[in-house]
Amino acid sequence: MTIETKPFSLSINGQKAGPFEVPQGMMMLDFLHEYLNLTGARMGCGQGICHACTVIVENKDGSLREMRTCITGAHWFADKQVRTIEGHAKHDANGKLVALSPVQQAFIEHFAFQCGYCTPGFVTGATVFLEQLRREPVSRAKLDEAIIAALDKHICRCTGYVRYLEAVRDVALKTPGLVVG
Amino acid sequence: MRKRTILLGIAAVAIAGFAVAAGVFFGLFQSSVVAKDVATPLTADEMKRLAPRGAYIATVADCYACHTAKGGAPWAGGMPFQTPFGTLYATNISPDKEFGIGNWTRADFHRAMQDGIGKTGANLYPAMPYTSYRQMSSEDVDAIFAYLMTREPMRVENRKNELAFPFSIRRSLAFWNLINLHGGGFVPDDKRSAVWNRGRYIVDALAHCGECHTPRNLMQGMKAADYLKGAVIEGVEAPDITKEGLTRMGFQPLTLAQFMKSGVSALGSMTNQMFEVVHFSTQYMRDEDLTAMSAYLFDLDSMPATSPAPPAPAPVDVPAQVATAARATYDNLCAGCHGANGQGIPHVAVPLLTNVSLRIASARNLVHAVLHGIPAQRFPGLERMEPMPGFADLLDDHAIADLANWMRARWGGQQPNLTAQDIAKLR
């Protein structure tokens, strides 16, 4: 049996990468793990349900989109700007950690995880949500509802949802311009 | 003199026409199939005896699904129906005396079910399938009445319909009935078997299959000449369920009966309104009634012992450029759940290589699923299908047309004749 492959390149965490010769039909999650050694996105359900495998696709207009990598082929990401969980914190030129992203920092402060398996997905989901708030702020009264709607699809088997919600609420309220009224 | 005669003639025709129209408007030409003896109320003992049977008949007739709003009180109505004339809301049929049918008599109920006339004498809108229930036996109507009266009264006010003029005038339905309401009660065909006749009674009267599966005329009446040949309901196609249509989709008598029982099969899963029908109605039907329906739809007097699956349709060639683009889309966005070769994942995603939606002449349902996805579905027997995401914002019209053409040609034997413009219309 021969495996059909096709070349593609992409931008991953701000760096151009590729071209890679990748089997047609290989899922993005396998590509991240096996070709790039980026293992932060988790294989959870393998069916697109739990969202532990999500990454961010940065659109040209600056908007962000969550994509599930366990059910999306690697080739779909050709020529796209992709941010994985490894791309959220700031590092200096030597690769040393300078600062966590506000979402990551808030998750730690609120101890918003237990086993941590779903956390990369929640960081991704919360980051996309906060970017969406920057474009379309919500009222304080609607904030919790908006957080729940945005993160509802992410599953945490330790049921740490309340802490996730509190952490995201904290970031939204502390960041100017995201919440109005 | 001649001029005067002509004018008088015209006036006479106009007056006669007006008189006939007024007669129709006030129901003079309305025919009734309600039995005379319903003026006599049922005794308490009769009501008690009939209620369990009514529970089953009401389930087969799927009354609950339409008369219960999502998340609403049971039997209290409120479910919206989008029609070309506006939105109708199902009414409260719980035995509440103010808002429901608690004050209705046996005769009131029969008139509503079979003539489409409510307690106050006003016409019902034909979203209530009285055109089909007209064929229901008097005993079955009594049984449903007896059962509904055992339900808990729900104090929920009926919602006002949102219909455009002149459809907002209920009397106008007298004209509709004159043209679209035909026939009397169910008459068995003594040349056919009891199974076939039972199937026809369920299909035509109780389960009112034709209401969705028969195309409608301009006035939204069922086109008798195209009986069960499929129609578009709320943007999706209720497919052709004639013997020819079912066979083309890949059904056989036993698989169809099983599909109505379980809601899932190798041919796909029930979606949209038919999912609700399985959920509230067909899964609870007796096996002999499901097989009777299937026997009738396949025009058989008895069910075969086995029903081998018909052969898959022969693949149709598509241009290489379309195949390449579609294959890439399929591999990237579909194969993760439906498998590289369309084989599906048990309990997660239906197979595509044997899927009905790819075999039917219209691509509407396939494109609808690709654009809007399908919510997670629970089926009888702990079966479940995971949600399918919609791809309306990820794929443009060209990409969807290529994908649909390729899948339909490869697995459904359909010509790849969909255009991007076709997809744009379905968005």
Coordinates of C-alpha atoms in Angstrom, one line a residue, chain B residues 84-85 167 176 180 215-223:
Chain B
P84 CA -45.7 30.3 3.4
F85 CA -48.5 32.4 4.9
F167 CA -55.0 34.1 5.7
W176 CA -59.5 25.9 1.1
N180 CA -58.5 20.5 -0.7
P215 CA -46.0 17.7 -2.6
R216 CA -48.5 20.6 -2.1
N217 CA -50.3 22.8 -4.6
L218 CA -50.2 26.6 -4.6
M219 CA -52.9 26.6 -1.9
Q220 CA -50.8 24.2 0.2
G221 CA -53.2 21.3 -0.3
M222 CA -51.8 17.9 -0.9
K223 CA -51.4 17.0 -4.6

